[in-house]
């Protein structure tokens, strides 16, 4: 049976965060608010939990799950190396609406889908999400919806789509317009924007010191 916690109230928020942390550590799924849309999440290092996440969304491993982190320093332990361009983007836009794709550290034992040795990382600008991430560590997180349906912008929309496949729902209010994060691929010789979202192409280009058209 799922539980929904109103994170606008101090006591309910504390109880919800504790329940969510316990669920993550027990290989179960949680829904959490972020600064873009609601996310469905699991322990990034728990392959079984990540598979449960994909099943809940009715999605295959061909679309790998991204990872949310609670601090800048966490990145260094997850990737093969943090190049200067990644550092610049992290300092400019994290926490916030920018996802960065980098080669992951080969020693990591995780299965996020068919990621081909890469991982997409983001640090969300939402206090509830950050508090949970700083407690449990990196989480595999995807938009809280069944594939093919609109991303949830409220906890209730997530409940309506995902139901009892999720153990704990953290209700942080409406996320507003469902604008996705901007995705920047730094795995090649030159940075490439795979998806332009909340952070503009021009803003990314300015931080990297490159022409905006070169990011296509």
C-alpha positions in Angstrom: 0.0 0.0 0.0 1.4 3.4 -1.0 1.8 6.3 1.4 1.5 10.0 0.4 3.2 12.7 2.5 2.4 16.4 2.4 5.9 18.0 2.4 4.4 21.5 2.9 4.0 20.6 6.6 7.1 20.3 8.7 6.1 17.1 10.6 4.6 15.3 7.6 7.7 16.3 5.5 10.1 14.8 8.1 8.0 11.6 8.3 7.8 11.4 4.5 11.6 11.9 4.1 12.2 9.2 6.6 9.8 6.8 5.0 11.2 7.6 1.5 14.8 6.9 2.7 13.7 3.6 4.2 11.9 2.6 1.0 15.0 3.4 -1.1 17.2 1.4 1.2 14.7 -1.5 0.9 14.8 -1.6 -2.9 11.4 0.1 -3.3 10.4 3.0 -5.4 9.6 6.6 -4.4 8.1 9.6 -6.1 9.8 12.9 -5.3 9.3 16.5 -6.4 12.0 18.2 -8.5 12.5 21.6 -10.0 11.3 20.3 -13.4 8.6 17.6 -13.1 8.0 14.8 -10.5 10.4 11.9 -10.6 10.2 8.3 -9.8 13.4 7.1 -8.1 15.3 4.2 -6.8 18.8 3.5 -5.4 21.1 4.0 -8.4 23.2 1.0 -7.3 20.3 -1.4 -6.8 19.8 -3.1 -10.2 16.6 -4.8 -9.1 15.1 -1.6 -8.0 16.0 0.1 -11.2 14.4 -2.7 -13.1 11.3 -2.2 -11.0 11.4 1.5 -11.9 11.4 0.6 -15.6 8.6 -1.8 -15.2 6.5 0.8 -13.4 7.0 3.1 -16.3 6.4 0.3 -18.9 9.8 1.3 -20.4 12.6 -0.8 -21.7 16.4 -0.6 -21.0 16.9 1.1 -24.4 16.2 4.4 -22.6 18.7 4.5 -19.7 17.7 6.2 -16.4 19.5 9.3 -15.3 21.0 9.9 -11.9 20.2 12.7 -9.4 22.9 13.7 -6.9 22.7 15.9 -3.8 26.1 17.6 -4.1 28.7 18.7 -6.6 31.3 16.5 -5.0 29.3 13.3 -5.5 30.0 13.5 -9.3 33.7 12.8 -8.9 33.0 9.3 -7.5 30.6 8.4 -10.4 32.5 9.4 -13.5 35.7 8.5 -15.3 36.8 12.1 -15.0 35.3 15.5 -14.6 36.5 17.7 -17.5 36.8 21.5 -17.2 33.7 21.9 -19.4 31.7 19.8 -16.9 33.0 21.8 -14.0 32.0 25.0 -15.7 28.5 23.8 -16.3 28.1 22.5 -12.8 29.3 25.7 -11.2 27.0 27.8 -13.5 23.8 25.7 -13.4 23.8 23.3 -10.4 21.6 22.9 -8.6 19.2 23.4 -11.5 17.8 22.4 -14.8 20.9 21.1 -16.6 21.7 17.4 -17.1 25.3 16.4 -18.0 26.2 13.2 -19.8 29.7 11.8 -19.0 31.5 8.4 -19.2 30.9 6.7 -15.8 33.5 5.2 -13.6 34.1 1.6 -14.9 34.3 0.3 -11.3 30.7 1.1 -10.6 28.4 -1.8 -10.2 25.1 -0.5 -11.6 22.7 -1.2 -14.3 20.8 1.9 -15.5 19.8 0.5 -18.9 21.7 0.5 -22.2 23.9 3.5 -21.3 26.9 2.4 -23.3 29.3 3.3 -20.5 27.8 6.7 -19.8 25.7 8.3 -17.2 23.4 11.4 -17.2 23.8 13.4 -14.0 21.8 16.3 -12.5 21.5 18.1 -9.1 17.9 19.3 -8.8 17.0 22.7 -7.3 14.3 21.4 -4.9 14.8 21.2 -1.1 12.8 18.0 -0.6 14.8 16.2 -3.4 18.1 17.5 -2.1 17.4 16.4 1.5 16.5 12.9 0.3 19.5 12.6 -2.0 21.9 13.8 0.7 20.5 11.1 3.0 20.4 8.1 0.6 23.0 9.0 -2.0 22.7 9.0 -5.8 19.3 7.9 -7.1 18.2 6.6 -10.5 15.4 9.0 -11.4 13.0 9.3 -14.4 9.9 11.3 -14.9 7.0 10.0 -12.8 4.8 8.8 -15.6 3.9 5.7 -17.6 5.7 5.9 -20.9 3.7 7.6 -23.5 1.7 9.6 -21.0 2.4 13.2 -19.8 5.0 13.7 -17.0 3.4 14.2 -13.6 3.5 17.8 -12.4 1.7 17.0 -9.1 2.0 14.1 -6.7 -1.6 13.1 -7.4 -0.9 12.9 -11.2 1.9 10.5 -10.3 -0.4 8.4 -8.0 -3.0 8.2 -10.8 -0.4 6.8 -13.2 1.9 4.7 -11.0 -0.4 3.6 -8.2 0.9 1.0 -5.8 4.1 0.3 -7.8 5.5 3.2 -5.8 5.9 2.8 -2.0 6.2 6.5 -1.0 5.0 9.7 -2.7 6.5 13.0 -1.5 4.0 15.8 -2.3 5.8 19.0 -2.8 3.0 20.9 -4.6 2.7 21.6 -8.2 5.9 21.8 -10.3 4.4 24.2 -12.7 4.8 23.9 -16.4 6.4 20.6 -17.4 9.7 22.0 -18.8 12.4 19.3 -19.0 16.0 19.8 -18.2 18.5 20.7 -20.9 20.8 17.7 -21.7 24.4 18.3 -22.6 26.5 15.4 -23.9 30.2 15.7 -22.9 31.3 12.2 -23.9 32.8 13.2 -27.3 35.4 15.6 -28.5 32.9 18.5 -28.5 29.9 19.3 -26.3 26.5 18.6 -27.9 23.1 19.6 -26.6 20.8 16.6 -27.0 17.8 18.3 -25.7 17.2 22.0 -25.1 15.0 22.5 -22.1 14.9 25.0 -19.2 18.5 26.2 -19.8 18.9 27.9 -23.2 21.4 26.9 -25.8 22.8 30.4 -25.6 23.3 30.2 -21.9 25.2 26.9 -22.2 27.3 28.3 -25.1 28.2 31.4 -23.0 29.5 29.3 -20.1 31.5 27.0 -22.4 32.8 29.8 -24.5 31.7 28.3 -27.8 29.3 29.5 -30.5 25.7 28.4 -29.9 25.5 26.8 -33.3 28.4 24.5 -32.5 26.3 22.7 -29.9 23.9 21.3 -32.3 
